[in-house]
Amino acid sequence: MLAAWRLSQRAVTFIPRVRSQTLNPLPMAAAASPKRLRVYSSVSGDGGSANGAGGGKRVGTHNGSFHCDEALGCYLIRLTSQFAGADVVRTRDPQILDTLDAVLDVGGVYDPSRHRYDHHQKGFNEVFGHGFNTKLSSAGLVYKHFGKEIIAKELEVSEEHEDVHRLYLAIYKSFVEALDAVDNGINQYDTDQPPKYVNNTHLSSRVGRLNPDWTDPDQSPEKENAAFQQAMMLAGSEFMESVRFHVKSWLPARSIVLECLLSRGKVDPSEEIMVLDRFCPWKLHLFELEEELKIDPLTKYVLYQDERSKSWRVQAVGVAPDRFESRKPLPEKWRGLRDDELSNDIGIPGCVFVHMSGFIGGNKTYEGALEMARAAINLQVSKEEQDPIGYLPLLVLATLRRTVLAIAAHMLSRPQVPLDLTLSEAYV
């Protein structure tokens, strides 16, 4: 049977460049060591060697148009000890697939004991777990089974290290899950409304555009394989950039935000103002830590120093990491004012600005920024300002109730019912 086909010797060979040491403060780990990459297709009917040109492991995926999930999956599995430097064979021939050491995104089988990682078959509903419910693609499957090994190699620690597990979850959430969702056709939002704009700049779109254009006269397997190599390196390099960011920046920032979050009571008795003693990426950490620690009350404002101007910022915390609305925006009457006009209006010296949307403001000093946050916390916002649209039906309802009470009192010839129902009572 195997004599009925041969692996094309017209393979594309690629030697990845060694990553710049300036991009990663850690020593170069085995996970990102340069490995000789060969991508080739199978051609049936010519006989020849069944072992291909490479003498090591062989990882299979489908030929034809490619997507981001198998490109990343092939990149990731080659970072593991078991499949380091493996050749990539692109075919849909089941007889050939059966001979390969691992198969991704083709074959109709998910069986990690045999390193089969397809997600297209009927009945497949595998998810990452740990609170994530997005159906996995081939990239997610490879990451689920090998992600900790890859991260541990980058950190040069054991897979059991607590930071490995924390990064394993964070990188899935921030990088891999979106690729799973896109490949499985899962919308980002539960809505029937059309999107307000088109986004073709995300990784899945950019990988897709690497496929040979239909107008290109050269539609050969060699051209397709060369493009797939580019796709692997694009997806893989961005994955490694994400890993390095989480190791170098995200993980240290989490410790800083945790310490500052637990110190809110020392800043203000309301415990709704958090001060960053040094600036770091804080938004996602804050939401995750508040949920993890069951923080109550939630943080409304975060203060931090602008490193360039040395002034201080008062930033309103959003209602969610991906939402523009704030939990408590800075007061409306402050918005759009600057400098002395703003300071005179609110009675706090050193004010610099308040953004028109109320999501951020500034003061020349820490003390001034803290006073702005405290004043905003204590300023009562009218209910019609909080929800002007929702307030109108309540106004109508209150008027209707007053009218009904008056008519009823007159018809029953009873003493007039005191009509002291206030709008605030109606709102409640």
Short mmCIF file of C-alpha atoms in Angstrom, two decimals:
data_model
loop_
_atom_site.label_atom_id
_atom_site.label_comp_id
_atom_site.label_asym_id
_atom_site.label_seq_id
_atom_site.Cartn_x
_atom_site.Cartn_y
_atom_site.Cartn_z
CA MET A 1 0.00 0.00 0.00
CA LEU A 2 2.74 2.39 0.98
CA ALA A 3 4.49 1.68 -2.28
CA ALA A 4 1.56 3.31 -4.03
CA TRP A 5 2.68 6.74 -3.01
CA ARG A 6 5.77 8.77 -2.40
CA LEU A 7 6.55 11.97 -0.59
CA SER A 8 7.43 14.73 -2.98
CA GLN A 9 11.12 15.49 -2.81
CA ARG A 10 10.35 19.06 -3.87
CA ALA A 11 10.07 20.03 -0.23
CA VAL A 12 10.41 23.58 0.99
CA THR A 13 13.10 23.92 3.63
CA PHE A 14 13.15 26.82 6.06
CA ILE A 15 15.58 27.69 8.85
CA PRO A 16 13.88 30.08 11.34
CA ARG A 17 15.98 33.02 12.42
CA VAL A 18 17.18 32.99 15.99
CA ARG A 19 15.07 35.44 17.96
CA SER A 20 16.73 38.61 19.12
CA GLN A 21 17.92 38.48 22.71
CA THR A 22 16.58 42.00 23.18
CA LEU A 23 13.04 40.69 22.82
CA ASN A 24 13.35 38.27 25.71
CA PRO A 25 15.30 38.89 28.92
CA LEU A 26 15.25 35.18 29.71
CA PRO A 27 17.91 32.79 28.39
CA MET A 28 16.91 31.20 25.12
CA ALA A 29 14.87 28.14 26.05
CA ALA A 30 14.46 24.90 24.16
CA ALA A 31 10.87 25.84 23.30
CA ALA A 32 12.04 28.54 20.92
CA SER A 33 15.24 26.99 19.61
CA PRO A 34 15.59 27.21 15.84
CA LYS A 35 14.57 23.94 14.20
CA ARG A 36 14.94 22.96 10.57
CA LEU A 37 11.44 23.05 9.14
CA ARG A 38 10.43 20.94 6.13
CA VAL A 39 6.91 21.13 4.70
CA TYR A 40 6.00 18.81 1.82
CA SER A 41 3.00 17.15 0.20
CA SER A 42 2.22 13.54 -0.69
CA VAL A 43 1.81 12.46 -4.30
CA SER A 44 0.07 9.14 -4.92
CA GLY A 45 0.82 6.56 -7.56
CA ASP A 46 4.56 6.90 -8.15
CA GLY A 47 6.06 4.50 -5.63
CA GLY A 48 9.23 5.43 -3.80
CA SER A 49 10.26 5.83 -0.20
CA ALA A 50 7.57 5.79 2.45
CA ASN A 51 9.78 7.62 4.89
CA GLY A 52 10.14 10.93 3.08
CA ALA A 53 13.29 13.01 3.05
CA GLY A 54 13.36 13.56 6.79
CA GLY A 55 14.49 10.83 9.16
CA GLY A 56 12.69 12.07 12.30
CA LYS A 57 9.10 12.53 13.40
CA ARG A 58 6.43 13.52 10.93
CA VAL A 59 3.36 15.63 11.72
CA GLY A 60 0.45 15.64 9.31
CA THR A 61 -2.18 18.20 8.40
CA HIS A 62 -4.38 18.69 5.35
CA ASN A 63 -3.29 20.18 2.07
CA GLY A 64 -5.30 22.81 0.17
CA SER A 65 -6.41 26.07 1.73
CA PHE A 66 -5.05 26.51 5.24
CA HIS A 67 -6.24 28.35 8.32
CA CYS A 68 -4.67 29.80 11.41
CA ASP A 69 -5.51 26.87 13.71
CA GLU A 70 -3.48 24.18 11.91
CA ALA A 71 -0.68 26.65 11.17
CA LEU A 72 -0.33 27.44 14.86
CA GLY A 73 -0.94 23.83 15.88
CA CYS A 74 1.91 22.60 13.68
CA TYR A 75 4.19 25.30 15.06
CA LEU A 76 3.33 24.48 18.67
CA ILE A 77 3.70 20.72 18.45
CA ARG A 78 7.20 21.17 17.00
CA LEU A 79 8.19 23.04 20.19
CA THR A 80 7.69 19.91 22.28
CA SER A 81 10.41 17.45 23.18
CA GLN A 82 8.58 14.62 21.46
CA PHE A 83 8.07 16.39 18.13
CA ALA A 84 10.98 18.84 18.04
CA GLY A 85 12.08 19.44 14.47
CA ALA A 86 9.37 17.21 12.98
CA ASP A 87 8.64 17.37 9.26
CA VAL A 88 5.17 18.59 8.28
CA VAL A 89 3.32 16.44 5.73
CA ARG A 90 0.27 18.02 4.09
CA THR A 91 -2.22 15.48 2.76
CA ARG A 92 -5.79 14.21 3.07
CA ASP A 93 -4.93 10.62 2.14
CA PRO A 94 -6.04 8.46 5.11
CA GLN A 95 -3.48 5.75 4.32
CA ILE A 96 -0.68 8.27 4.57
CA LEU A 97 -2.15 9.94 7.68
CA ASP A 98 -2.21 6.58 9.44
CA THR A 99 1.58 6.31 9.11
CA LEU A 100 2.34 9.71 10.65
CA ASP A 101 3.38 10.34 14.25
CA ALA A 102 0.78 13.09 14.82
CA VAL A 103 -2.12 14.43 12.77
CA LEU A 104 -3.75 17.85 13.15
CA ASP A 105 -6.99 19.27 11.73
CA VAL A 106 -7.72 16.32 9.46
CA GLY A 107 -8.62 12.66 9.76
CA GLY A 108 -11.82 12.95 11.78
CA VAL A 109 -10.28 11.65 15.01
CA TYR A 110 -9.52 13.19 18.37
CA ASP A 111 -7.39 10.77 20.36
CA PRO A 112 -4.51 12.32 22.32
CA SER A 113 -3.11 8.87 23.16
CA ARG A 114 -2.35 8.50 19.41
CA HIS A 115 -1.70 12.22 18.86
CA ARG A 116 -4.73 12.72 16.66
CA TYR A 117 -6.07 16.26 16.99
CA ASP A 118 -8.98 16.88 14.62
CA HIS A 119 -12.11 18.82 15.59
CA HIS A 120 -14.35 18.52 12.53
CA GLN A 121 -15.98 15.17 13.28
CA LYS A 122 -19.58 14.75 14.42
CA GLY A 123 -19.95 14.67 18.18
CA PHE A 124 -16.77 16.61 18.91
CA ASN A 125 -17.37 19.10 21.72
CA GLU A 126 -14.02 19.28 23.49
CA VAL A 127 -13.31 22.49 25.39
CA PHE A 128 -10.27 23.79 27.25
CA GLY A 129 -11.90 23.57 30.68
CA HIS A 130 -10.91 25.74 33.65
CA GLY A 131 -14.07 27.79 33.09
CA PHE A 132 -13.61 28.14 29.31
CA ASN A 133 -16.42 26.77 27.15
CA THR A 134 -15.32 27.60 23.61
CA LYS A 135 -15.11 24.58 21.33
CA LEU A 136 -11.49 23.82 20.52
CA SER A 137 -9.80 23.93 17.14
CA SER A 138 -6.67 21.95 16.32
CA ALA A 139 -4.57 24.78 17.80
CA GLY A 140 -6.55 24.67 21.03
CA LEU A 141 -6.21 20.89 21.21
CA VAL A 142 -2.44 21.01 20.82
CA TYR A 143 -2.22 23.83 23.37
CA LYS A 144 -4.44 21.96 25.82
CA HIS A 145 -2.13 18.95 25.81
CA PHE A 146 1.27 20.62 25.31
CA GLY A 147 0.87 24.24 26.46
CA LYS A 148 2.31 23.70 29.91
CA GLU A 149 5.38 21.97 28.51
CA ILE A 150 5.99 24.83 26.07
CA ILE A 151 5.58 27.50 28.77
CA ALA A 152 7.72 25.61 31.28
CA LYS A 153 10.53 25.39 28.73
CA GLU A 154 10.32 29.13 28.13
CA LEU A 155 10.45 29.81 31.87
CA GLU A 156 13.04 27.07 32.43
CA VAL A 157 11.06 25.67 35.35
CA SER A 158 9.07 22.49 35.92
CA GLU A 159 5.53 22.13 34.59
CA GLU A 160 4.29 21.99 38.19
CA HIS A 161 5.45 25.53 38.97
CA GLU A 162 2.49 27.75 39.93
CA ASP A 163 3.46 30.41 37.40
CA VAL A 164 3.26 27.87 34.58
CA HIS A 165 -0.37 27.10 35.36
CA ARG A 166 -1.23 30.79 35.72
CA LEU A 167 0.39 31.61 32.37
CA TYR A 168 -1.18 28.54 30.75
CA LEU A 169 -4.65 29.91 31.53
CA ALA A 170 -3.81 33.54 30.73
CA ILE A 171 -2.32 32.78 27.30
CA TYR A 172 -5.27 30.60 26.37
CA LYS A 173 -7.64 33.39 27.37
CA SER A 174 -5.78 36.21 25.63
CA PHE A 175 -4.48 34.42 22.53
CA VAL A 176 -5.58 30.87 21.74
CA GLU A 177 -9.30 31.01 22.57
CA ALA A 178 -10.01 33.62 19.89
CA LEU A 179 -8.40 31.37 17.25
CA ASP A 180 -10.57 28.47 18.42
CA ALA A 181 -13.70 30.59 18.21
CA VAL A 182 -12.94 32.03 14.77
CA ASP A 183 -12.16 28.62 13.30
CA ASN A 184 -15.35 27.14 14.74
CA GLY A 185 -17.52 30.06 13.61
CA ILE A 186 -18.40 31.30 17.08
CA ASN A 187 -19.46 34.93 17.29
CA GLN A 188 -17.77 37.13 19.84
CA TYR A 189 -21.12 38.62 20.95
CA ASP A 190 -24.59 37.16 21.38
CA THR A 191 -26.48 39.46 19.03
CA ASP A 192 -28.33 39.33 15.74
CA GLN A 193 -27.26 42.85 14.88
CA PRO A 194 -24.69 43.26 12.09
CA PRO A 195 -21.25 44.49 13.20
CA LYS A 196 -20.70 48.23 13.07
CA TYR A 197 -17.36 47.74 11.34
CA VAL A 198 -15.30 45.00 9.74
CA ASN A 199 -12.06 43.78 11.30
CA ASN A 200 -9.79 41.91 8.89
CA THR A 201 -6.58 42.70 10.74
CA HIS A 202 -6.69 39.91 13.35
CA LEU A 203 -4.30 36.96 13.17
CA SER A 204 -6.76 34.50 11.59
CA SER A 205 -7.43 36.95 8.74
CA ARG A 206 -3.75 37.66 8.17
CA VAL A 207 -2.93 33.95 8.04
CA GLY A 208 -5.79 33.37 5.62
CA ARG A 209 -4.44 36.00 3.25
CA LEU A 210 -1.21 34.04 2.92
CA ASN A 211 -3.00 31.38 0.87
CA PRO A 212 -2.02 31.59 -2.82
CA ASP A 213 -4.31 34.04 -4.60
CA TRP A 214 -6.75 32.49 -7.05
CA THR A 215 -5.40 34.78 -9.78
CA ASP A 216 -1.85 33.45 -9.36
CA PRO A 217 -0.99 31.16 -12.29
CA ASP A 218 1.24 29.12 -9.99
CA GLN A 219 -1.12 26.93 -7.92
CA SER A 220 1.46 24.21 -7.37
CA PRO A 221 1.87 22.24 -4.11
CA GLU A 222 5.30 23.83 -3.73
CA LYS A 223 3.81 27.33 -3.77
CA GLU A 224 1.11 26.26 -1.31
CA ASN A 225 3.62 24.62 1.05
CA ALA A 226 5.85 27.68 1.04
CA ALA A 227 2.83 29.80 1.95
CA PHE A 228 1.90 27.39 4.74
CA GLN A 229 5.40 27.74 6.17
CA GLN A 230 4.93 31.49 6.23
CA ALA A 231 1.63 30.96 8.02
CA MET A 232 3.27 28.72 10.62
CA MET A 233 5.97 31.26 11.31
CA LEU A 234 3.53 34.18 11.47
CA ALA A 235 1.19 32.44 13.89
CA GLY A 236 4.03 30.94 15.89
CA SER A 237 6.01 34.16 16.21
CA GLU A 238 2.95 36.01 17.52
CA PHE A 239 2.27 33.19 19.96
CA MET A 240 5.83 33.41 21.29
CA GLU A 241 5.53 37.20 21.53
CA SER A 242 2.43 36.64 23.66
CA VAL A 243 4.30 34.18 25.87
CA ARG A 244 7.21 36.57 26.31
CA PHE A 245 4.85 39.46 27.10
CA HIS A 246 3.10 37.42 29.77
CA VAL A 247 6.40 36.31 31.29
CA LYS A 248 8.13 39.69 31.18
CA SER A 249 5.22 42.07 31.77
CA TRP A 250 1.90 40.44 32.61
CA LEU A 251 3.03 38.22 35.47
CA PRO A 252 4.98 40.92 37.40
CA ALA A 253 2.10 43.37 36.88
CA ARG A 254 -0.35 40.95 38.49
CA SER A 255 1.67 40.98 41.71
CA ILE A 256 1.73 44.79 41.75
CA VAL A 257 -2.03 45.10 41.16
CA LEU A 258 -2.78 42.53 43.85
CA GLU A 259 -0.73 44.44 46.42
CA CYS A 260 -2.34 47.76 45.49
CA LEU A 261 -5.84 46.29 45.48
CA LEU A 262 -5.41 44.97 49.01
CA SER A 263 -4.19 48.43 50.14
CA ARG A 264 -7.25 50.41 49.02
CA GLY A 265 -8.40 50.97 52.60
CA LYS A 266 -5.23 52.94 53.34
CA VAL A 267 -6.00 55.30 50.43
CA ASP A 268 -9.61 56.15 51.22
CA PRO A 269 -12.20 54.76 53.67
CA SER A 270 -14.58 54.07 50.78
CA GLU A 271 -12.15 51.40 49.47
CA GLU A 272 -13.22 52.42 45.96
CA ILE A 273 -9.95 54.17 45.02
CA MET A 274 -6.80 52.21 44.15
CA VAL A 275 -3.36 53.79 43.75
CA LEU A 276 -0.69 52.14 41.63
CA ASP A 277 2.65 52.81 43.30
CA ARG A 278 4.23 52.21 39.88
CA PHE A 279 2.46 52.07 36.55
CA CYS A 280 1.84 48.68 34.94
CA PRO A 281 -0.87 47.03 32.82
CA TRP A 282 -3.64 46.80 35.40
CA LYS A 283 -7.09 46.58 33.84
CA LEU A 284 -7.44 42.87 33.17
CA HIS A 285 -5.67 41.99 36.42
CA LEU A 286 -8.03 44.20 38.40
CA PHE A 287 -11.16 42.53 37.02
CA GLU A 288 -9.77 39.03 37.50
CA LEU A 289 -8.52 39.70 41.03
CA GLU A 290 -11.76 41.40 42.09
CA GLU A 291 -13.69 38.35 40.93
CA GLU A 292 -11.19 35.89 42.37
CA LEU A 293 -11.08 37.61 45.78
CA LYS A 294 -14.79 38.54 45.83
CA ILE A 295 -13.91 42.21 46.32
CA ASP A 296 -16.71 44.47 47.58
CA PRO A 297 -17.09 47.34 46.93
CA LEU A 298 -15.65 47.32 43.43
CA THR A 299 -12.91 49.78 42.55
CA LYS A 300 -14.24 52.91 40.85
CA TYR A 301 -11.03 54.88 40.20
CA VAL A 302 -7.36 54.02 39.69
CA LEU A 303 -4.66 56.64 40.30
CA TYR A 304 -1.22 56.43 38.71
CA GLN A 305 1.58 58.77 37.73
CA ASP A 306 2.19 59.66 34.10
CA GLU A 307 5.87 58.86 33.57
CA ARG A 308 6.33 61.51 30.89
CA SER A 309 4.66 64.53 32.45
CA LYS A 310 5.04 63.36 36.08
CA SER A 311 1.46 64.49 36.65
CA TRP A 312 -1.16 62.11 38.06
CA ARG A 313 -4.08 60.45 36.33
CA VAL A 314 -7.51 59.56 37.72
CA GLN A 315 -8.94 56.81 35.55
CA ALA A 316 -12.48 55.50 35.91
CA VAL A 317 -12.66 51.69 35.88
CA GLY A 318 -14.74 50.23 33.06
CA VAL A 319 -17.76 48.04 33.64
CA ALA A 320 -15.88 45.21 31.91
CA PRO A 321 -12.41 44.79 30.36
CA ASP A 322 -13.77 45.12 26.82
CA ARG A 323 -16.36 47.83 27.44
CA PHE A 324 -16.00 51.59 27.10
CA GLU A 325 -18.61 52.42 29.75
CA SER A 326 -17.25 53.24 33.22
CA ARG A 327 -18.49 52.00 36.56
CA LYS A 328 -18.60 55.62 37.74
CA PRO A 329 -17.38 58.15 35.17
CA LEU A 330 -16.01 61.44 36.40
CA PRO A 331 -18.84 63.97 36.96
CA GLU A 332 -20.48 65.36 33.85
CA LYS A 333 -20.04 69.00 34.86
CA TRP A 334 -16.25 68.47 35.00
CA ARG A 335 -15.95 67.01 31.51
CA GLY A 336 -14.21 69.02 28.83
CA LEU A 337 -12.80 71.55 31.31
CA ARG A 338 -9.06 72.20 31.68
CA ASP A 339 -6.49 73.81 33.94
CA ASP A 340 -7.64 76.85 35.98
CA GLU A 341 -11.21 76.70 34.70
CA LEU A 342 -11.50 73.13 35.99
CA SER A 343 -9.73 73.88 39.28
CA ASN A 344 -11.94 76.89 39.95
CA ASP A 345 -15.10 74.99 39.07
CA ILE A 346 -14.50 72.05 41.41
CA GLY A 347 -12.37 73.77 44.05
CA ILE A 348 -9.31 71.54 43.72
CA PRO A 349 -5.98 73.14 42.77
CA GLY A 350 -3.66 71.73 40.13
CA CYS A 351 -6.30 70.22 37.84
CA VAL A 352 -5.13 69.52 34.28
CA PHE A 353 -8.14 68.10 32.42
CA VAL A 354 -11.14 65.80 32.43
CA HIS A 355 -11.91 63.91 29.23
CA MET A 356 -15.21 64.60 27.49
CA SER A 357 -16.36 61.01 28.14
CA GLY A 358 -15.43 61.21 31.83
CA PHE A 359 -13.23 58.11 31.75
CA ILE A 360 -10.02 59.89 32.77
CA GLY A 361 -8.77 63.13 34.28
CA GLY A 362 -5.49 64.57 35.48
CA ASN A 363 -3.92 66.67 38.22
CA LYS A 364 -0.42 68.00 38.73
CA THR A 365 -0.04 66.29 42.12
CA TYR A 366 -0.98 63.03 43.78
CA GLU A 367 -2.87 64.91 46.47
CA GLY A 368 -4.90 66.76 43.84
CA ALA A 369 -5.70 63.57 41.92
CA LEU A 370 -6.80 61.86 45.14
CA GLU A 371 -9.08 64.79 45.97
CA MET A 372 -10.62 64.59 42.51
CA ALA A 373 -11.33 60.89 42.97
CA ARG A 374 -12.76 61.44 46.45
CA ALA A 375 -14.96 64.26 45.23
CA ALA A 376 -16.23 62.11 42.36
CA ILE A 377 -16.95 59.22 44.74
CA ASN A 378 -18.94 61.45 47.09
CA LEU A 379 -20.77 63.42 44.42
CA GLN A 380 -24.32 62.11 44.12
CA VAL A 381 -25.41 61.70 40.53
CA SER A 382 -29.11 62.25 39.89
CA LYS A 383 -31.05 59.24 38.74
CA GLU A 384 -32.09 60.95 35.54
CA GLU A 385 -28.38 61.59 34.79
CA GLN A 386 -27.56 57.94 35.45
CA ASP A 387 -30.39 56.65 33.29
CA PRO A 388 -32.18 59.45 31.46
CA ILE A 389 -34.06 57.12 29.12
CA GLY A 390 -35.18 54.73 31.82
CA TYR A 391 -36.27 57.65 34.00
CA LEU A 392 -38.97 58.92 31.63
CA PRO A 393 -41.35 55.95 31.89
CA LEU A 394 -41.15 56.22 35.67
CA LEU A 395 -42.13 59.87 35.47
CA VAL A 396 -45.18 58.95 33.40
CA LEU A 397 -46.01 56.11 35.79
CA ALA A 398 -45.80 58.39 38.81
CA THR A 399 -48.12 60.95 37.18
CA LEU A 400 -50.60 58.23 36.21
CA ARG A 401 -50.67 56.82 39.73
CA ARG A 402 -51.33 60.26 41.20
CA THR A 403 -54.22 60.78 38.79
CA VAL A 404 -55.78 57.40 39.55
CA LEU A 405 -55.56 58.00 43.29
CA ALA A 406 -57.25 61.41 42.95
CA ILE A 407 -60.13 60.04 40.85
CA ALA A 408 -60.66 57.11 43.19
CA ALA A 409 -60.77 59.38 46.22
CA HIS A 410 -63.34 61.66 44.60
CA MET A 411 -65.62 58.83 43.46
CA LEU A 412 -65.66 57.19 46.85
CA SER A 413 -66.42 60.50 48.54
CA ARG A 414 -63.58 59.99 50.91
CA PRO A 415 -61.20 62.58 52.22
CA GLN A 416 -58.60 63.50 49.69
CA VAL A 417 -55.76 61.02 49.65
CA PRO A 418 -52.46 62.77 50.35
CA LEU A 419 -50.65 62.75 47.06
CA ASP A 420 -47.13 62.89 48.35
CA LEU A 421 -45.74 60.19 46.10
CA THR A 422 -42.39 61.47 44.94
CA LEU A 423 -40.51 60.64 41.85
CA SER A 424 -37.77 59.05 43.91
CA GLU A 425 -40.31 56.70 45.49
CA ALA A 426 -41.65 55.84 42.06
CA TYR A 427 -38.15 55.13 40.85
CA VAL A 428 -37.57 52.64 43.69
#
